[in-house]
Short mmCIF file of C-alpha atoms in Angstrom, two decimals:
data_model
loop_
_atom_site.label_atom_id
_atom_site.label_comp_id
_atom_site.label_asym_id
_atom_site.label_seq_id
_atom_site.Cartn_x
_atom_site.Cartn_y
_atom_site.Cartn_z
CA MET A 1 25.14 7.30 10.80
CA PRO A 2 21.75 5.49 10.71
CA GLY A 3 18.59 7.59 10.66
CA ALA A 4 15.86 7.67 13.29
CA ILE A 5 14.39 4.53 11.68
CA TYR A 6 16.89 2.08 10.22
CA ALA A 7 16.47 -1.46 8.91
CA GLU A 8 19.00 -3.71 7.25
CA GLY A 9 18.16 -7.03 5.64
CA LEU A 10 14.88 -7.67 7.47
CA VAL A 11 13.47 -11.12 6.73
CA LYS A 12 10.20 -12.54 8.06
CA THR A 13 8.45 -15.69 6.94
CA PHE A 14 5.08 -17.23 7.80
CA GLY A 15 5.27 -20.87 6.81
CA ASP A 16 5.97 -20.91 3.08
CA VAL A 17 5.21 -17.19 2.68
CA LYS A 18 8.17 -14.80 2.80
CA ALA A 19 6.53 -11.56 3.93
CA LEU A 20 9.84 -9.68 4.14
CA ASP A 21 12.74 -10.65 1.92
CA GLY A 22 15.65 -8.44 2.91
CA VAL A 23 14.08 -5.02 3.51
CA ASP A 24 16.47 -2.05 3.92
CA LEU A 25 15.22 1.34 5.15
CA ASP A 26 16.89 4.51 6.41
CA VAL A 27 14.67 7.39 7.54
CA PRO A 28 16.47 10.61 8.57
CA GLU A 29 15.31 12.34 11.74
CA GLY A 30 12.43 14.77 11.27
CA THR A 31 11.29 13.39 7.93
CA VAL A 32 8.39 11.29 6.59
CA LEU A 33 8.93 8.04 4.72
CA GLY A 34 5.91 6.87 2.75
CA LEU A 35 5.84 3.09 2.46
CA LEU A 36 3.78 2.12 -0.58
CA GLY A 37 2.90 -1.21 -2.09
CA PRO A 38 -0.02 -3.43 -3.06
CA ASN A 39 -1.83 -5.50 -0.44
CA GLY A 40 0.41 -8.33 0.65
CA ALA A 41 3.61 -6.47 -0.25
CA GLY A 42 5.01 -6.57 3.30
CA LYS A 43 4.28 -3.05 4.58
CA THR A 44 2.41 -4.00 7.76
CA THR A 45 4.86 -6.80 8.55
CA ALA A 46 7.73 -4.29 8.30
CA VAL A 47 5.93 -1.92 10.68
CA ARG A 48 5.24 -4.73 13.14
CA CYS A 49 8.90 -5.77 13.13
CA LEU A 50 10.11 -2.18 13.61
CA THR A 51 7.70 -1.62 16.52
CA THR A 52 8.65 -4.86 18.38
CA LEU A 53 5.30 -6.57 17.69
CA LEU A 54 7.00 -9.21 15.53
CA ARG A 55 10.50 -10.59 15.76
CA PRO A 56 12.22 -10.75 12.36
CA ASP A 57 13.85 -14.02 11.38
CA ARG A 58 16.96 -12.20 10.20
CA GLY A 59 18.24 -8.67 9.90
CA ARG A 60 18.84 -5.64 12.07
CA ALA A 61 16.66 -2.70 13.05
CA VAL A 62 17.37 0.47 15.02
CA VAL A 63 14.65 2.93 16.05
CA ALA A 64 15.39 6.20 17.87
CA GLY A 65 18.96 5.00 18.33
CA LEU A 66 17.79 1.81 20.08
CA ASP A 67 18.24 -1.76 18.93
CA VAL A 68 14.79 -3.22 18.27
CA LEU A 69 15.80 -6.77 19.18
CA GLY A 70 18.13 -5.95 22.07
CA GLN A 71 16.19 -3.06 23.68
CA PRO A 72 12.50 -3.64 22.91
CA ASP A 73 11.16 -2.01 26.09
CA ALA A 74 13.17 1.15 25.48
CA VAL A 75 11.97 1.23 21.85
CA ARG A 76 8.33 1.04 22.98
CA ARG A 77 8.85 4.02 25.28
CA SER A 78 10.23 6.04 22.36
CA ILE A 79 7.60 5.43 19.68
CA GLY A 80 3.95 5.97 18.90
CA LEU A 81 1.98 3.50 16.82
CA SER A 82 -1.36 3.78 15.09
CA GLY A 83 -2.22 0.47 13.45
CA GLN A 84 -4.67 -0.38 10.70
CA PHE A 85 -7.54 -0.86 13.15
CA ALA A 86 -8.66 1.53 15.91
CA ALA A 87 -7.49 0.04 19.22
CA VAL A 88 -9.73 1.82 21.72
CA ASP A 89 -11.69 0.57 24.74
CA GLU A 90 -15.31 0.84 23.66
CA TYR A 91 -16.60 1.01 27.24
CA LEU A 92 -14.45 3.98 28.24
CA THR A 93 -15.18 7.52 27.12
CA GLY A 94 -12.88 9.25 24.69
CA ARG A 95 -11.37 11.25 27.54
CA GLU A 96 -10.87 8.13 29.68
CA ASN A 97 -9.19 6.31 26.80
CA LEU A 98 -6.59 9.04 26.40
CA GLN A 99 -6.03 9.47 30.14
CA MET A 100 -5.53 5.71 30.47
CA VAL A 101 -2.87 5.72 27.73
CA GLY A 102 -1.09 8.59 29.46
CA GLN A 103 -1.06 6.77 32.78
CA LEU A 104 0.20 3.58 31.11
CA TYR A 105 3.13 5.73 29.97
CA GLN A 106 3.57 6.65 33.67
CA MET A 107 2.28 10.21 33.33
CA ARG A 108 0.80 11.65 36.51
CA ALA A 109 -2.97 11.99 36.60
CA LYS A 110 -3.10 15.79 36.17
CA PRO A 111 -0.74 15.99 33.15
CA ALA A 112 -2.51 12.98 31.59
CA LYS A 113 -5.87 14.74 31.98
CA ALA A 114 -4.52 17.97 30.48
CA ARG A 115 -2.94 16.14 27.53
CA ALA A 116 -6.19 14.25 26.88
CA ALA A 117 -8.14 17.52 26.76
CA GLU A 118 -5.59 19.03 24.37
CA LEU A 119 -5.77 16.07 21.98
CA LEU A 120 -9.56 15.91 22.08
CA GLU A 121 -9.64 19.52 20.88
CA GLN A 122 -6.95 18.93 18.26
CA PHE A 123 -8.81 15.96 16.77
CA HIS A 124 -12.23 17.63 16.96
CA LEU A 125 -13.58 15.17 19.54
CA ALA A 126 -14.19 17.58 22.45
CA ASP A 127 -17.98 17.51 22.01
CA ALA A 128 -17.97 13.71 22.33
CA ALA A 129 -15.22 13.50 24.96
CA ASP A 130 -17.44 12.11 27.70
CA ARG A 131 -19.38 9.63 25.59
CA PRO A 132 -18.42 5.91 25.55
CA ALA A 133 -16.28 5.12 22.53
CA LYS A 134 -18.78 2.46 21.45
CA THR A 135 -21.13 5.30 20.48
CA TYR A 136 -18.53 6.83 18.16
CA SER A 137 -18.67 6.53 14.39
CA GLY A 138 -15.89 4.65 12.61
CA GLY A 139 -14.14 7.89 11.68
CA MET A 140 -14.33 9.18 15.25
CA ARG A 141 -12.82 5.97 16.60
CA ARG A 142 -10.02 6.29 14.07
CA ARG A 143 -9.28 9.84 15.22
CA LEU A 144 -9.35 8.74 18.86
CA ASP A 145 -6.87 5.96 18.09
CA LEU A 146 -4.56 8.43 16.36
CA ALA A 147 -4.81 10.80 19.31
CA ALA A 148 -3.86 7.96 21.67
CA ALA A 149 -0.69 7.35 19.65
CA LEU A 150 0.34 10.97 20.28
CA VAL A 151 -0.30 11.18 24.02
CA VAL A 152 3.42 11.24 24.93
CA SER A 153 4.63 13.17 21.84
CA PRO A 154 7.05 10.40 20.80
CA PRO A 155 10.17 11.24 18.72
CA VAL A 156 9.31 8.44 16.26
CA MET A 157 5.84 7.63 14.94
CA PHE A 158 4.52 4.73 12.89
CA MET A 159 1.17 5.18 11.16
CA ASP A 160 -0.26 2.19 9.29
CA GLU A 161 -2.90 3.49 6.86
CA PRO A 162 -3.93 6.23 9.32
CA THR A 163 -6.65 7.87 7.21
CA THR A 164 -8.53 4.73 6.18
CA GLY A 165 -12.20 5.31 6.98
CA LEU A 166 -11.87 9.10 7.30
CA ASP A 167 -13.89 11.45 5.14
CA PRO A 168 -11.98 14.02 3.01
CA ARG A 169 -12.38 16.78 5.61
CA ASN A 170 -11.00 14.69 8.46
CA ARG A 171 -8.24 13.38 6.22
CA GLN A 172 -7.13 16.93 5.50
CA GLN A 173 -7.20 17.72 9.22
CA LEU A 174 -5.00 14.72 9.97
CA TRP A 175 -2.57 15.79 7.26
CA GLU A 176 -2.20 19.12 9.05
CA VAL A 177 -1.56 17.32 12.36
CA ILE A 178 1.13 15.20 10.69
CA LYS A 179 2.79 18.28 9.21
CA GLN A 180 2.85 19.93 12.65
CA LEU A 181 4.39 16.82 14.20
CA VAL A 182 7.14 16.62 11.61
CA SER A 183 7.88 20.35 11.78
CA GLY A 184 8.44 19.81 15.52
CA GLY A 185 11.08 17.14 14.82
CA THR A 186 9.06 13.92 14.84
CA THR A 187 10.15 11.18 12.44
CA LEU A 188 7.30 9.32 10.75
CA LEU A 189 6.98 6.08 8.81
CA LEU A 190 3.64 6.14 7.02
CA THR A 191 2.00 3.30 5.10
CA THR A 192 -0.91 4.27 2.93
CA GLN A 193 -3.08 3.11 0.04
CA TYR A 194 -3.86 6.74 -0.84
CA LEU A 195 -1.14 7.66 -3.31
CA GLU A 196 -2.16 11.32 -3.08
CA GLU A 197 -1.41 11.12 0.66
CA ALA A 198 2.15 9.94 0.10
CA ASP A 199 2.62 12.56 -2.60
CA HIS A 200 1.41 15.25 -0.20
CA LEU A 201 3.23 14.23 2.99
CA ALA A 202 6.30 12.10 2.32
CA HIS A 203 9.82 13.49 1.90
CA ASP A 204 10.87 10.10 0.55
CA ILE A 205 8.88 7.13 -0.78
CA ALA A 206 9.79 3.43 -0.74
CA VAL A 207 7.80 1.10 -3.00
CA VAL A 208 7.56 -2.44 -1.60
CA ASP A 209 6.47 -5.53 -3.51
CA HIS A 210 6.82 -9.23 -2.61
CA GLY A 211 8.69 -8.33 0.58
CA ARG A 212 11.37 -6.23 -1.11
CA VAL A 213 11.97 -2.51 -1.60
CA ILE A 214 11.90 -2.26 -5.39
CA ALA A 215 12.29 1.52 -5.70
CA GLN A 216 12.98 4.49 -3.45
CA GLY A 217 13.28 8.22 -3.91
CA THR A 218 11.34 11.44 -3.78
CA SER A 219 7.97 11.63 -5.48
CA ASP A 220 9.50 13.54 -8.40
CA GLN A 221 12.35 11.05 -8.76
CA LEU A 222 9.96 8.10 -8.89
CA LYS A 223 7.70 9.84 -11.37
CA ALA A 224 10.68 10.58 -13.59
CA ARG A 225 11.32 6.83 -13.86
CA THR A 226 8.01 6.29 -15.63
CA GLY A 227 9.04 8.21 -18.76
CA GLY A 228 8.11 11.86 -18.38
CA GLU A 229 4.89 13.49 -19.51
CA ARG A 230 1.66 11.93 -20.81
CA VAL A 231 -0.84 13.11 -23.38
CA GLU A 232 -4.46 12.21 -22.64
CA VAL A 233 -7.07 12.40 -25.39
CA VAL A 234 -10.82 11.82 -25.19
CA VAL A 235 -12.31 11.15 -28.63
CA HIS A 236 -15.90 12.07 -29.44
CA ASP A 237 -16.77 8.81 -31.22
CA ARG A 238 -15.74 5.41 -29.89
CA GLU A 239 -15.19 4.09 -33.43
CA HIS A 240 -12.25 6.52 -33.76
CA LEU A 241 -10.30 4.95 -30.88
CA SER A 242 -8.18 2.70 -33.11
CA ALA A 243 -7.26 5.50 -35.51
CA ALA A 244 -6.47 7.87 -32.64
CA ALA A 245 -4.31 5.17 -31.00
CA ALA A 246 -2.31 4.89 -34.22
CA VAL A 247 -1.72 8.65 -34.26
CA LEU A 248 -0.64 8.76 -30.63
CA GLY A 249 1.54 5.69 -31.01
CA GLY A 250 3.32 7.28 -33.95
CA LEU A 251 4.00 10.57 -32.19
CA GLY A 252 4.49 9.34 -28.63
CA LYS A 253 7.05 7.14 -26.90
CA GLY A 254 5.28 3.80 -26.98
CA GLU A 255 1.84 2.36 -27.51
CA ALA A 256 -1.21 4.29 -26.36
CA THR A 257 -3.24 2.92 -23.46
CA VAL A 258 -6.93 2.78 -24.38
CA GLU A 259 -9.81 3.05 -21.88
CA ASP A 260 -12.68 2.09 -24.12
CA HIS A 261 -15.54 2.91 -21.72
CA MET A 262 -14.24 6.47 -21.29
CA ARG A 263 -13.15 6.88 -24.96
CA LYS A 264 -9.78 7.95 -23.50
CA LEU A 265 -6.25 7.28 -24.75
CA THR A 266 -2.99 7.94 -22.91
CA VAL A 267 0.56 7.85 -24.28
CA PRO A 268 3.96 8.83 -22.81
CA VAL A 269 5.59 11.69 -24.75
CA THR A 270 8.52 14.06 -24.92
CA GLY A 271 8.20 17.48 -26.43
CA GLY A 272 5.56 19.05 -24.21
CA ALA A 273 3.16 21.66 -25.57
CA LYS A 274 4.79 21.70 -29.03
CA LEU A 275 3.98 18.00 -29.50
CA LEU A 276 0.45 18.58 -28.19
CA SER A 277 -0.20 21.00 -31.05
CA GLU A 278 1.16 18.47 -33.54
CA ILE A 279 -1.14 15.74 -32.20
CA ILE A 280 -4.17 18.04 -32.50
CA ARG A 281 -3.30 18.87 -36.11
CA GLU A 282 -2.80 15.19 -36.99
CA LEU A 283 -6.08 14.13 -35.40
CA ASP A 284 -7.93 16.97 -37.13
CA GLY A 285 -6.37 16.05 -40.46
CA ARG A 286 -7.75 12.52 -40.12
CA GLY A 287 -11.22 13.78 -39.20
CA ILE A 288 -11.01 12.52 -35.60
CA GLU A 289 -13.13 14.76 -33.40
CA ILE A 290 -11.96 15.09 -29.78
CA ASP A 291 -13.82 16.17 -26.63
CA ASP A 292 -10.71 16.82 -24.54
CA ILE A 293 -6.93 16.75 -24.74
CA GLY A 294 -4.29 17.54 -22.14
CA LEU A 295 -0.67 17.17 -21.11
CA ARG A 296 0.10 15.94 -17.61
CA ARG A 297 3.01 14.72 -15.54
CA PRO A 298 3.03 11.09 -14.39
CA THR A 299 1.32 10.39 -11.06
CA LEU A 300 2.20 7.93 -8.32
CA ASP A 301 -0.49 5.70 -9.82
CA ASP A 302 1.62 5.57 -12.97
CA VAL A 303 4.66 4.74 -10.83
CA PHE A 304 2.74 1.91 -9.17
CA LEU A 305 1.63 0.40 -12.45
CA SER A 306 5.07 0.80 -13.98
CA LEU A 307 6.96 -0.77 -11.06
CA THR A 308 4.58 -3.49 -9.89
CA GLY A 309 2.35 -4.14 -12.90
CA HIS A 310 -0.78 -3.72 -10.79
CA ALA A 311 -2.60 -1.07 -8.79
CA ALA A 312 -2.18 -0.33 -5.09
CA GLU A 313 -5.48 -1.98 -4.17
CA THR A 314 -4.56 -5.46 -5.48
CA GLU A 315 -5.57 -8.10 -2.96
CA GLY A 316 -3.00 -10.34 -1.38
CA THR A 317 -1.71 -11.80 1.86
CA GLU A 318 1.38 -11.49 3.99
CA GLY A 319 1.01 -14.55 6.11
CA PRO A 320 -1.33 -16.71 8.16
CA GLN A 321 -2.70 -13.80 10.20
CA SER A 322 -6.30 -12.77 10.62
CA GLY A 323 -8.49 -10.11 12.19
CA LYS A 324 -6.45 -7.24 13.63
CA GLU A 325 -3.23 -9.02 12.74
CA ALA A 326 -4.09 -9.40 9.08
CA ALA A 327 -1.32 -8.08 6.92
CA GLN A 328 -2.01 -5.75 4.06
#
């Protein structure tokens, strides 16, 4: 049985650019799927197709048990969406923005007012509730936009880079809000450029590149694909980098990656702490002084580099869109 968010073979092209090239997704109810990929990978286009804002050229999508192509109005009543850019009316106050969204969802005036007050408190906007949104900072507008997406407590939520522009404190607060939503049964599809965010929130992660899902699994499963643990060494003298790289390459599982400006070397290994001791002895025996050495598990950054060959922030394009419609 398909999950709360289900896509099969989604294809979307913009001229000669194939933004989606057969995307398959299946998100169980009450879970978070983190959709990761470099800019231009197809993440935003996938969200726009799943939320009825774009019509796919081919494929099938079901959200909250409703066919996205056959029942778009019903889908819209069952979802919340927070896009990449804050979509608030700058001339209305924060309170008026939220009340307006509630009334557009056909809530009565009194419940809409009560829900607005509740969300303003939850997103730490109560002190600015009666100021025009045009006086808000960028982070405040972002929080107001996220609050608007939650006015009707939808069973399915889509958040497209929700914490972009938020400071670390507000990002942590939003993470807590997301956890509360999911614990209450909400299903969430989250796109993000913050790999730590996906690691922290997502039950499952799908890595998208060139319009295709190239890997999917839990954070631990994806990290396991990159080859286990890494040893990181910082040498004291830059002239010892080559010699240290030879040592690490001989004891590790592959060539060492060298970051010359930081005097740091990294190599994938097996053997854990026992091998770490052996590396220290070998470096000491060759007279290579080190400032730091450590053993760490692979991160989602390592997964990104391993799977796509480039970092999450690589620039790109998904199609001939611009402004608020620009794809990641």
